[in-house]
Structure formats: structure tokens, C-alpha cells
């Protein structure tokens, strides 16, 4: 039984949060590693149990994938009719959000949380529908696979080689009231695939070879288990915070390493790293800044900064705490973050100092409770400071001398007033002196003053006089109390003084940061932002400052600087910018530099470099100064990024307006040219029929060029319609081999000089596509191959299919695509010919450029000569929900590839009955 009383303020805040959550519906997610583990089955089974208890249950949308055992669980449950949305000639069945809100059941089932709604729906994603339903107080059950989590997207793609497009923010999983893990061993899941219980039999084997391999399933299962465990761990910590539980619950190992300025700190960090690796546990390095921090020598401060950097390099999270007691701050922080182990260094101070001033290790062990404390010792030679190191800590002899003199003055004053005041008042004079000495000269002189005050009072004012002997034993108690009170007062005075100094330093840092942030927020001009940041950082850090920003070629140039930058310093700044790491003075990278260079990292990447050259290295290598400088750098980076984004937005707006005007002109010209072009084509055809010899050749040339111009105008019209959204994709189920055949038939005359090979699987299923538009894509790709490859070179067309998409490839044996142009060839009006004339033709077999023997060979963007064919291809493929790209082939040539998604179920074609 937990008898600990929770914090009232935290409890009140938690009650308010709970009341707000009660206004929303409960949300439960059935979470799994992959399709087929039984999430939908488990959800339906749990739903039937809720219905048996009398709860009003409705199925909003369910995907049984034809599994009879899953379909059987829907019997007797109310199913909400789907909403039919017409999209590009196809009727799509979607969840009816308005109908669900009007029906308002107690429990609603919505399968496939990561589903993307059809265009025209109120929300683009199903999880957004669920958010509106929860706000209406409706309880929701849903399902989710681990690969659909946004944070897992790239990890899953790296493991399986399949990029998942439909993702869900991790916050949705974190906001769920309950997450039930539905697990199935990989071997059993593969067996279910073979039995046709996951996908249709004709697609199950293909899915098993590509995505659902045993290794992939094992990795996905581990990700799902780990993500579920992390969520449970977060719930445990939230519960502990809610009820203000200070004891550590060792549900998961967490390691905390306590750092200090001693030399053996590096050994502690490495020991912590080894322990964290062996336990597979998160770990953290912490330094507690106590009032004694102000008395550290410069060597100790530098060593502490190095240890914090070493901790980050070893993969630890680092932080600096502030408090009067290192042990209390460590234990409070460890309990708040549920750390189970604390690693500290073995004390190297003399025993008498520990007995007099206390031991951090002893207090940690005594007060740690359920937290394990590990005392690690390093090399004995390293654990004890050297003589040279100790010599840096100078003893303030002047303070001790002044303490002796002030006590002597107090004795003279007491001798002058002894006849008018009692002995108690004389003691007050000494205590006042102790307080003054403590406030001005520190702890050591104040303790000396306390001892001297007791001795002086006894020697001069307690009979027998001028001797330390005491005639009345009561004075012994007086002396003891006087000494203890004096020492306590001096200690407290010194502590308060140090805390006040630390508070003033924090206040100055906060004020400086606020002043710079306020000016940055009110300045839109990037150049003025740099000037403001340079001025404030230079004043606060007492340093010379330079800010370098990249130009159009990513070469750093000084945007504002009062720091001279020679080539070697520029090289250090370039390294910091390229690697996004600090370099230069006080770091492990190029430490011989005159300045410290910090990358200015914004939310979208590195925007520049901040260089700081202090008068003394200690001004920026101290941990508190380094943290302040990093904060300045972060604020500067965000301000510069904000200004750059605003400028990019303005330029984008201008570009949009320019593009709109250009498209309007192109559309107008294209329509106006169609009529005279038709007349030219007709006249040329008539001349070819009625002419002979040279006249016939001229008429044929006119007809060919008119046909070429017709294709150009057609591409222009297609491009303007695509950009205006006027092209309607009317998807129907077609055999893809017929579309390929139609494209080859259209180009039969021009393909006679190129042997064409097609590879289409005999069992290729029907594909949902717009046959006219996809035929146009294939025609443009084939024309591109015909025009830019030598006569007689082969052209290969191949089709392959995966679980969720079909892949079409058009490959040639031409010169290939120059490196870096793989994406640009799809841009509107982009031509490779100019780049080829400058660099030479790219030879994919050698990876180098060779002189172009035919510089007149124009664009690799389609066959129209102005760079629109491939742009049209990209627009059509993207309108189908697919992707198009190009790669160079081994042995020379280019391979254009595009994908088309397989969505829905193809119609059942009845076999023809032969009478």
C-alpha cells in the first residue's frame, strides 16, 4: 500500500486533465507488426464482448480481406452504410463521418487507422476523422501496423526496402487510452500467407517473396514490441508523476552518471557507457553546479567542459543542475526521471575534509533508497590531482589576514565598551564581524574568524583574564555555542552569497537572451538580423564575432563580422557547416583555431556558421558560457531561417504568378495553332498523293514536321490541363499488355529502326488505369528512346508486379543521363542538350563525359524538342497516384520507370463458354 501523500498542486492539475479527457471518447488501438497478425479479428472479438455487455456498437468501416473467420464476427453487428465518392470516373466507398456523428453510437469501429480518404472527403486522413469523433464523445476502436508510424517509416523502409506512404503521427498512438498488442510469430504468419488467409492466393506468394520474408517479419515484430514497451514505460512514469511517487520503480534500467571536475570523470563515463550497452538502457550524464562551482580553477572548468562533450560523443544525454547540495539534486533528479542506477566517482579528498564538510558519496548511499549507487574508481594516479594542478588553486591569504585584523579590531572595540555593556553584547560584536567576513571573503576566513573570536573573548574578557583558563565551567558551554553559531552563520552567509551570485548570473544571461530575441523577432531583413546577433553575442561574450552564410553555391561568405577570417579559419568554418558540428577553439576538431565555430542549425537544416573569438579561451569553454553561446546560436539560426523562408515564400508567389501567366499564354497559343496546323497537314497529304519526285519529298517533309508540331502542341495542351487540374483520370480495369500494344502500334513506323523486346508476365492481373493517358506516357517514353539512341539499338519494355503496385520499365542503350540530371529531366522546358554541349555526353558505361559528336541532339525530356514530354509523363503518372524516375543502366543507356498503384479488387471475368 502506498502511503505517500501526492502533491496537492500536481493532483489538482491532473484532476483538471482527467476531467477534460472525460469529455472525449475513449480511444483503443489494436497494434501489430504486419498485416495478417489478427488485429481486425481481435478488434471484432473485443467488440462482441462489449455488445454482450449491452453497449451500443456500430461498425463504421471494416476490412475483412475475404477472411471467412473475420467475416463471421461481423454477423449481428450494425454496419454503417459507406459513403460513395466519385473520383475521376471511379466510385470510391469511404467512411461516412456525418452519418456516424448523426448515429452517435457508444462504440464505433474504424479499421485501418492510417487509411487515406478519397479526395473530396472532409479530412484527408482517417485518423483526423477519429479525432472529430472522439471530440464528440464517441468511443473508437481502430487498428494500426508499426510500419505506419511516422517515426518508424524510414526504419521500416531500410529493413524491408518498401517505403510506406500512408503514415500516422506518433502523437496519435501516444494519445490513445489503450493500446493492445496483437502478436503472431513470423512462421505462423507466413503459414497464414500460404493458406491465403492474408491476401488472395495469386498475390500471397509475391508478397511473401518481397515484403513478408521471415527476417523482415522478425524485425517488424521487434519494432512493435519495443514501441509498445516504450509506451507502457511512459505510462508508468506518468502515473508516478501523477501520484508524486518519489521511490524508483525499476521497470526499466536507466543509468545516471554524476560528473565533476576531477580527472577520473572520463573513466566514469566509459564505465557508464559499457553498463548502458550491456543492459540496453538509456543513460545520462549530469553535473551539479553548487555554490562551490564559482571557486573552481580554470583547469577544472576546462576539464568539466571536455567531460560533457565526451559524454555527448559517447551517446549520453547531458544536463547541468543547479543547487546547494549535489547529493540532494542528484537524488531528486534521479527519482523524477525514474533512474535505477547512479554512477559516482570514488572520493579522493582527505577523510578529515569529508568529516568536516560531508561526503556526496556517503549521502547518496544513505539516502538513495531503491536506487543502486555504483562507486567507480579510476587509475589512482589519475584520481589524485597533481602538484601542478593543486598549485592552480591559490589560497586567499589576504582574506585570512583581514579576518585576523577584523577580529583584533572587534577586541579593541569590546575593550572600550566592556564597562557599559554585558558580555552577551560583546559576543554580538564578534558575530557581526564573522558575518561581514563571510560575506566578503568566503568560508575559510569566516571559520578562522569564528575560532579567533572565541579565543579572544576567552582570553581578554572572561576571568581569569589574559589566560585561556576558565574559572566558571558555564563559560565552556558559552564558548561552544558561540563557536557553533559563528560557524553556522558564516556557512549560511557564504551559501546565500554564492546563490545570489549564481542568480545574478542567470538573470544577466536571461536578460541578454530576451533582449536579442526581442530584436530578432521584430526584424525581417536577414542582413539586419545578422548585425543584431553579432552585436549582442559580442557584448555578452566579450568576444569578436562572425556570422557566415552560404551563397548560391553553398560557399560560406561573411554576412556580418568584426572577426578577421584567413583561409585556415574559413576552412574550420566550412568543416563545421558541412558536418553540422562545432569545431575550432575548445573542441576536439581543429583545436588550434583562434575561434570557436558553431553551426547555425534551424528546423530545416544548417543555415550558417557562428564564429566567436574570445579574449581568453575560458570565456567560452566554461559549461555555462558554452550553453549560453549555443542558445544564442539557436535563436540566431531560427531567426535567419524565418527570414529566408519569408523571402522564399515571396519568390514562390512571384514564380506562381509568372507560371500562371505563361500557362495562359501557352494555352491560348496552342488552341490558336491547331486550326492552321490541321490545314497544313491536310494540304501536305494532298500534295503527297498528287506529286512525284522532289515535290513529293518536300510534301513528305512538310507532313512529318507538321506531325512533329502537332505532338508539340498536344503536349503543351496536356501540360496546361494537368497544371490546371482539368485532366480527369478515368480509371478502369484494363489489361496492361493491351495498352503497351496500342502504344507500339502508334509508333510502328518509327520503331522499325529499333528492335523492341517486351517482357509482360502471362498472369498479369487487370490494372486500374486510364488507358488513353497511360498510352500517352508510353508513347512519349518510346519517342524519347527513338530520338536519342542510335539506329539499330534495342529498346526493352518490361512489366512486373508487387503486392501494392505494378512497375513499367522502358530501357534503351543510348548515351544515358548525366549525373545530377535524373530529376531535372522531368522539369518543364528543361533540356539536357545545353549541359551536354558544356560537359560532353555522359557515358553510363564509364561514368564520364565524352565530347558530343552531335550537339544538336536536343532534350532528353520527351520527343517534342522543348522539354515537355517527360513533364507530361510525370503529371499523368502522379495523377494516377504513382511515381516516375530514370536510372542509368549498366553497360550504357537509360531506364525510365514508373509505378501504378493496385487499389481495390478487379472484377471477376467469367470464362467464355465454348458451345
PDB file of N, CA, C and O in Angstrom, residues 582-634:
ATOM      1  N   UNK A 582      30.349  21.456 -33.952  1.00  0.00           N
ATOM      2  CA  UNK A 582      31.223  22.529 -33.507  1.00  0.00           C
ATOM      3  C   UNK A 582      32.676  22.170 -33.798  1.00  0.00           C
ATOM      4  O   UNK A 582      33.079  21.006 -33.741  1.00  0.00           O
ATOM      5  N   UNK A 583      33.465  23.180 -34.118  1.00  0.00           N
ATOM      6  CA  UNK A 583      34.879  22.966 -34.429  1.00  0.00           C
ATOM      7  C   UNK A 583      35.664  24.194 -33.989  1.00  0.00           C
ATOM      8  O   UNK A 583      35.104  25.272 -33.779  1.00  0.00           O
ATOM      9  N   UNK A 584      36.974  23.987 -33.863  1.00  0.00           N
ATOM     10  CA  UNK A 584      37.830  25.112 -33.521  1.00  0.00           C
ATOM     11  C   UNK A 584      38.205  25.145 -32.054  1.00  0.00           C
ATOM     12  O   UNK A 584      38.347  24.095 -31.397  1.00  0.00           O
ATOM     13  N   UNK A 585      38.365  26.332 -31.518  1.00  0.00           N
ATOM     14  CA  UNK A 585      38.852  26.551 -30.164  1.00  0.00           C
ATOM     15  C   UNK A 585      37.991  25.817 -29.132  1.00  0.00           C
ATOM     16  O   UNK A 585      36.766  25.935 -29.127  1.00  0.00           O
ATOM     17  N   UNK A 586      38.664  25.047 -28.249  1.00  0.00           N
ATOM     18  CA  UNK A 586      37.961  24.373 -27.167  1.00  0.00           C
ATOM     19  C   UNK A 586      37.277  23.082 -27.550  1.00  0.00           C
ATOM     20  O   UNK A 586      36.612  22.475 -26.715  1.00  0.00           O
ATOM     21  N   UNK A 587      37.401  22.641 -28.823  1.00  0.00           N
ATOM     22  CA  UNK A 587      36.787  21.385 -29.249  1.00  0.00           C
ATOM     23  C   UNK A 587      37.880  20.382 -29.603  1.00  0.00           C
ATOM     24  O   UNK A 587      39.071  20.701 -29.586  1.00  0.00           O
ATOM     25  N   UNK A 588      37.457  19.173 -29.944  1.00  0.00           N
ATOM     26  CA  UNK A 588      38.410  18.138 -30.341  1.00  0.00           C
ATOM     27  C   UNK A 588      38.718  18.167 -31.831  1.00  0.00           C
ATOM     28  O   UNK A 588      39.544  17.410 -32.311  1.00  0.00           O
ATOM     29  N   UNK A 589      38.033  19.042 -32.559  1.00  0.00           N
ATOM     30  CA  UNK A 589      38.249  19.168 -34.001  1.00  0.00           C
ATOM     31  C   UNK A 589      38.932  20.485 -34.306  1.00  0.00           C
ATOM     32  O   UNK A 589      38.392  21.555 -34.004  1.00  0.00           O
ATOM     33  N   UNK A 590      40.132  20.423 -34.856  1.00  0.00           N
ATOM     34  CA  UNK A 590      40.914  21.613 -35.192  1.00  0.00           C
ATOM     35  C   UNK A 590      41.015  22.559 -34.001  1.00  0.00           C
ATOM     36  O   UNK A 590      40.658  23.744 -34.080  1.00  0.00           O
ATOM     37  N   UNK A 591      41.470  22.079 -32.844  1.00  0.00           N
ATOM     38  CA  UNK A 591      41.507  22.927 -31.646  1.00  0.00           C
ATOM     39  C   UNK A 591      42.509  24.070 -31.726  1.00  0.00           C
ATOM     40  O   UNK A 591      42.468  24.978 -30.899  1.00  0.00           O
ATOM     41  N   UNK A 592      43.407  24.046 -32.715  1.00  0.00           N
ATOM     42  CA  UNK A 592      44.385  25.114 -32.840  1.00  0.00           C
ATOM     43  C   UNK A 592      43.820  26.383 -33.440  1.00  0.00           C
ATOM     44  O   UNK A 592      44.544  27.381 -33.566  1.00  0.00           O
ATOM     45  N   UNK A 593      42.558  26.382 -33.812  1.00  0.00           N
ATOM     46  CA  UNK A 593      41.953  27.573 -34.394  1.00  0.00           C
ATOM     47  C   UNK A 593      41.853  28.693 -33.367  1.00  0.00           C
ATOM     48  O   UNK A 593      41.817  28.468 -32.153  1.00  0.00           O
ATOM     49  N   UNK A 594      41.799  29.932 -33.850  1.00  0.00           N
ATOM     50  CA  UNK A 594      41.713  31.085 -32.963  1.00  0.00           C
ATOM     51  C   UNK A 594      40.306  31.309 -32.435  1.00  0.00           C
ATOM     52  O   UNK A 594      40.115  32.027 -31.464  1.00  0.00           O
ATOM     53  N   UNK A 595      39.307  30.719 -33.079  1.00  0.00           N
ATOM     54  CA  UNK A 595      37.913  30.959 -32.721  1.00  0.00           C
ATOM     55  C   UNK A 595      37.160  29.644 -32.643  1.00  0.00           C
ATOM     56  O   UNK A 595      37.607  28.610 -33.163  1.00  0.00           O
ATOM     57  N   UNK A 596      36.010  29.700 -31.963  1.00  0.00           N
ATOM     58  CA  UNK A 596      35.095  28.565 -31.893  1.00  0.00           C
ATOM     59  C   UNK A 596      34.007  28.774 -32.944  1.00  0.00           C
ATOM     60  O   UNK A 596      33.419  29.857 -33.035  1.00  0.00           O
ATOM     61  N   UNK A 597      33.723  27.740 -33.739  1.00  0.00           N
ATOM     62  CA  UNK A 597      32.734  27.837 -34.807  1.00  0.00           C
ATOM     63  C   UNK A 597      31.589  26.868 -34.513  1.00  0.00           C
ATOM     64  O   UNK A 597      31.807  25.654 -34.377  1.00  0.00           O
ATOM     65  N   UNK A 598      30.389  27.429 -34.392  1.00  0.00           N
ATOM     66  CA  UNK A 598      29.195  26.646 -34.113  1.00  0.00           C
ATOM     67  C   UNK A 598      28.273  26.679 -35.325  1.00  0.00           C
ATOM     68  O   UNK A 598      28.006  27.754 -35.873  1.00  0.00           O
ATOM     69  N   UNK A 599      27.747  25.517 -35.761  1.00  0.00           N
ATOM     70  CA  UNK A 599      26.781  25.531 -36.863  1.00  0.00           C
ATOM     71  C   UNK A 599      25.466  26.152 -36.414  1.00  0.00           C
ATOM     72  O   UNK A 599      24.994  25.903 -35.302  1.00  0.00           O
ATOM     73  N   UNK A 600      24.887  26.978 -37.270  1.00  0.00           N
ATOM     74  CA  UNK A 600      23.576  27.568 -37.008  1.00  0.00           C
ATOM     75  C   UNK A 600      22.537  26.624 -37.597  1.00  0.00           C
ATOM     76  O   UNK A 600      22.288  26.618 -38.797  1.00  0.00           O
ATOM     77  N   UNK A 601      21.961  25.802 -36.740  1.00  0.00           N
ATOM     78  CA  UNK A 601      21.059  24.747 -37.181  1.00  0.00           C
ATOM     79  C   UNK A 601      19.618  25.158 -36.946  1.00  0.00           C
ATOM     80  O   UNK A 601      19.215  25.426 -35.804  1.00  0.00           O
ATOM     81  N   UNK A 602      18.843  25.224 -38.023  1.00  0.00           N
ATOM     82  CA  UNK A 602      17.423  25.513 -37.939  1.00  0.00           C
ATOM     83  C   UNK A 602      16.606  24.243 -38.046  1.00  0.00           C
ATOM     84  O   UNK A 602      17.130  23.123 -38.002  1.00  0.00           O
ATOM     85  N   UNK A 603      15.302  24.401 -38.185  1.00  0.00           N
ATOM     86  CA  UNK A 603      14.411  23.244 -38.249  1.00  0.00           C
ATOM     87  C   UNK A 603      14.538  22.498 -39.572  1.00  0.00           C
ATOM     88  O   UNK A 603      14.141  21.338 -39.664  1.00  0.00           O
ATOM     89  N   UNK A 604      15.086  23.139 -40.612  1.00  0.00           N
ATOM     90  CA  UNK A 604      15.201  22.511 -41.925  1.00  0.00           C
ATOM     91  C   UNK A 604      16.647  22.288 -42.346  1.00  0.00           C
ATOM     92  O   UNK A 604      16.926  22.027 -43.508  1.00  0.00           O
ATOM     93  N   UNK A 605      17.577  22.405 -41.409  1.00  0.00           N
ATOM     94  CA  UNK A 605      18.970  22.164 -41.747  1.00  0.00           C
ATOM     95  C   UNK A 605      19.865  23.292 -41.271  1.00  0.00           C
ATOM     96  O   UNK A 605      19.444  24.210 -40.553  1.00  0.00           O
ATOM     97  N   UNK A 606      21.134  23.226 -41.657  1.00  0.00           N
ATOM     98  CA  UNK A 606      22.123  24.207 -41.242  1.00  0.00           C
ATOM     99  C   UNK A 606      22.046  25.431 -42.154  1.00  0.00           C
ATOM    100  O   UNK A 606      22.119  25.306 -43.375  1.00  0.00           O
ATOM    101  N   UNK A 607      21.884  26.618 -41.540  1.00  0.00           N
ATOM    102  CA  UNK A 607      21.723  27.851 -42.326  1.00  0.00           C
ATOM    103  C   UNK A 607      22.978  28.700 -42.325  1.00  0.00           C
ATOM    104  O   UNK A 607      23.047  29.689 -43.055  1.00  0.00           O
ATOM    105  N   UNK A 608      23.976  28.359 -41.532  1.00  0.00           N
ATOM    106  CA  UNK A 608      25.192  29.154 -41.488  1.00  0.00           C
ATOM    107  C   UNK A 608      26.103  28.698 -40.358  1.00  0.00           C
ATOM    108  O   UNK A 608      25.915  27.626 -39.778  1.00  0.00           O
ATOM    109  N   UNK A 609      27.090  29.539 -40.052  1.00  0.00           N
ATOM    110  CA  UNK A 609      28.074  29.230 -39.009  1.00  0.00           C
ATOM    111  C   UNK A 609      28.317  30.492 -38.179  1.00  0.00           C
ATOM    112  O   UNK A 609      28.421  31.599 -38.733  1.00  0.00           O
ATOM    113  N   UNK A 610      28.384  30.307 -36.879  1.00  0.00           N
ATOM    114  CA  UNK A 610      28.715  31.383 -35.945  1.00  0.00           C
ATOM    115  C   UNK A 610      30.142  31.191 -35.459  1.00  0.00           C
ATOM    116  O   UNK A 610      30.489  30.127 -34.923  1.00  0.00           O
ATOM    117  N   UNK A 611      30.994  32.209 -35.652  1.00  0.00           N
ATOM    118  CA  UNK A 611      32.367  32.162 -35.173  1.00  0.00           C
ATOM    119  C   UNK A 611      32.578  33.143 -34.038  1.00  0.00           C
ATOM    120  O   UNK A 611      32.160  34.301 -34.132  1.00  0.00           O
ATOM    121  N   UNK A 612      33.199  32.702 -32.954  1.00  0.00           N
ATOM    122  CA  UNK A 612      33.418  33.531 -31.768  1.00  0.00           C
ATOM    123  C   UNK A 612      34.874  33.416 -31.359  1.00  0.00           C
ATOM    124  O   UNK A 612      35.368  32.307 -31.104  1.00  0.00           O
ATOM    125  N   UNK A 613      35.553  34.555 -31.291  1.00  0.00           N
ATOM    126  CA  UNK A 613      36.943  34.589 -30.847  1.00  0.00           C
ATOM    127  C   UNK A 613      37.026  35.394 -29.552  1.00  0.00           C
ATOM    128  O   UNK A 613      36.928  36.626 -29.572  1.00  0.00           O
ATOM    129  N   UNK A 614      37.176  34.732 -28.396  1.00  0.00           N
ATOM    130  CA  UNK A 614      37.219  35.454 -27.123  1.00  0.00           C
ATOM    131  C   UNK A 614      38.610  36.000 -26.840  1.00  0.00           C
ATOM    132  O   UNK A 614      39.608  35.555 -27.433  1.00  0.00           O
ATOM    133  N   UNK A 615      38.645  36.962 -25.927  1.00  0.00           N
ATOM    134  CA  UNK A 615      39.943  37.469 -25.495  1.00  0.00           C
ATOM    135  C   UNK A 615      40.707  36.384 -24.755  1.00  0.00           C
ATOM    136  O   UNK A 615      41.929  36.276 -24.862  1.00  0.00           O
ATOM    137  N   UNK A 616      39.972  35.553 -23.983  1.00  0.00           N
ATOM    138  CA  UNK A 616      40.550  34.415 -23.281  1.00  0.00           C
ATOM    139  C   UNK A 616      39.684  33.199 -23.558  1.00  0.00           C
ATOM    140  O   UNK A 616      38.446  33.301 -23.584  1.00  0.00           O
ATOM    141  N   UNK A 617      40.325  32.058 -23.738  1.00  0.00           N
ATOM    142  CA  UNK A 617      39.572  30.847 -24.094  1.00  0.00           C
ATOM    143  C   UNK A 617      38.557  30.476 -23.029  1.00  0.00           C
ATOM    144  O   UNK A 617      37.491  29.922 -23.334  1.00  0.00           O
ATOM    145  N   UNK A 618      38.828  30.784 -21.774  1.00  0.00           N
ATOM    146  CA  UNK A 618      37.930  30.408 -20.683  1.00  0.00           C
ATOM    147  C   UNK A 618      36.584  31.100 -20.781  1.00  0.00           C
ATOM    148  O   UNK A 618      35.614  30.666 -20.170  1.00  0.00           O
ATOM    149  N   UNK A 619      36.511  32.183 -21.553  1.00  0.00           N
ATOM    150  CA  UNK A 619      35.256  32.919 -21.648  1.00  0.00           C
ATOM    151  C   UNK A 619      34.172  32.134 -22.371  1.00  0.00           C
ATOM    152  O   UNK A 619      32.985  32.412 -22.184  1.00  0.00           O
ATOM    153  N   UNK A 620      34.527  31.170 -23.182  1.00  0.00           N
ATOM    154  CA  UNK A 620      33.507  30.397 -23.890  1.00  0.00           C
ATOM    155  C   UNK A 620      33.614  28.899 -23.654  1.00  0.00           C
ATOM    156  O   UNK A 620      32.718  28.155 -24.030  1.00  0.00           O
ATOM    157  N   UNK A 621      34.689  28.410 -23.037  1.00  0.00           N
ATOM    158  CA  UNK A 621      34.823  26.976 -22.813  1.00  0.00           C
ATOM    159  C   UNK A 621      34.177  26.526 -21.520  1.00  0.00           C
ATOM    160  O   UNK A 621      33.959  25.327 -21.327  1.00  0.00           O
ATOM    161  N   UNK A 622      33.867  27.448 -20.603  1.00  0.00           N
ATOM    162  CA  UNK A 622      33.155  27.073 -19.392  1.00  0.00           C
ATOM    163  C   UNK A 622      31.778  26.546 -19.763  1.00  0.00           C
ATOM    164  O   UNK A 622      31.141  27.052 -20.686  1.00  0.00           O
ATOM    165  N   UNK A 623      31.267  25.522 -19.064  1.00  0.00           N
ATOM    166  CA  UNK A 623      29.983  24.918 -19.459  1.00  0.00           C
ATOM    167  C   UNK A 623      28.839  25.911 -19.536  1.00  0.00           C
ATOM    168  O   UNK A 623      28.069  25.905 -20.492  1.00  0.00           O
ATOM    169  N   UNK A 624      28.719  26.806 -18.505  1.00  0.00           N
ATOM    170  CA  UNK A 624      27.590  27.732 -18.531  1.00  0.00           C
ATOM    171  C   UNK A 624      27.711  28.727 -19.681  1.00  0.00           C
ATOM    172  O   UNK A 624      26.715  29.085 -20.331  1.00  0.00           O
ATOM    173  N   UNK A 625      28.941  29.154 -19.995  1.00  0.00           N
ATOM    174  CA  UNK A 625      29.130  30.069 -21.107  1.00  0.00           C
ATOM    175  C   UNK A 625      28.893  29.382 -22.446  1.00  0.00           C
ATOM    176  O   UNK A 625      28.314  29.966 -23.369  1.00  0.00           O
ATOM    177  N   UNK A 626      29.322  28.137 -22.537  1.00  0.00           N
ATOM    178  CA  UNK A 626      29.123  27.389 -23.775  1.00  0.00           C
ATOM    179  C   UNK A 626      27.638  27.143 -24.029  1.00  0.00           C
ATOM    180  O   UNK A 626      27.159  27.263 -25.154  1.00  0.00           O
ATOM    181  N   UNK A 627      26.900  26.821 -22.970  1.00  0.00           N
ATOM    182  CA  UNK A 627      25.461  26.626 -23.130  1.00  0.00           C
ATOM    183  C   UNK A 627      24.778  27.926 -23.535  1.00  0.00           C
ATOM    184  O   UNK A 627      23.852  27.923 -24.360  1.00  0.00           O
ATOM    185  N   UNK A 628      25.209  29.033 -22.944  1.00  0.00           N
ATOM    186  CA  UNK A 628      24.633  30.324 -23.318  1.00  0.00           C
ATOM    187  C   UNK A 628      24.930  30.631 -24.781  1.00  0.00           C
ATOM    188  O   UNK A 628      24.049  31.108 -25.523  1.00  0.00           O
ATOM    189  N   UNK A 629      26.150  30.352 -25.219  1.00  0.00           N
ATOM    190  CA  UNK A 629      26.514  30.614 -26.608  1.00  0.00           C
ATOM    191  C   UNK A 629      25.698  29.730 -27.554  1.00  0.00           C
ATOM    192  O   UNK A 629      25.255  30.191 -28.616  1.00  0.00           O
ATOM    193  N   UNK A 630      25.479  28.470 -27.180  1.00  0.00           N
ATOM    194  CA  UNK A 630      24.665  27.587 -28.007  1.00  0.00           C
ATOM    195  C   UNK A 630      23.225  28.094 -28.096  1.00  0.00           C
ATOM    196  O   UNK A 630      22.576  27.988 -29.143  1.00  0.00           O
ATOM    197  N   UNK A 631      22.710  28.645 -26.990  1.00  0.00           N
ATOM    198  CA  UNK A 631      21.358  29.208 -27.013  1.00  0.00           C
ATOM    199  C   UNK A 631      21.286  30.408 -27.947  1.00  0.00           C
ATOM    200  O   UNK A 631      20.333  30.554 -28.730  1.00  0.00           O
ATOM    201  N   UNK A 632      22.290  31.290 -27.880  1.00  0.00           N
ATOM    202  CA  UNK A 632      22.357  32.415 -28.816  1.00  0.00           C
ATOM    203  C   UNK A 632      22.394  31.916 -30.263  1.00  0.00           C
ATOM    204  O   UNK A 632      21.720  32.475 -31.145  1.00  0.00           O
ATOM    205  N   UNK A 633      23.190  30.885 -30.497  1.00  0.00           N
ATOM    206  CA  UNK A 633      23.302  30.346 -31.854  1.00  0.00           C
ATOM    207  C   UNK A 633      21.965  29.783 -32.336  1.00  0.00           C
ATOM    208  O   UNK A 633      21.573  29.992 -33.497  1.00  0.00           O
ATOM    209  N   UNK A 634      21.244  29.081 -31.464  1.00  0.00           N
ATOM    210  CA  UNK A 634      19.952  28.521 -31.857  1.00  0.00           C
ATOM    211  C   UNK A 634      18.951  29.620 -32.196  1.00  0.00           C
ATOM    212  O   UNK A 634      18.218  29.534 -33.194  1.00  0.00           O
TER     213      UNK A 634
END
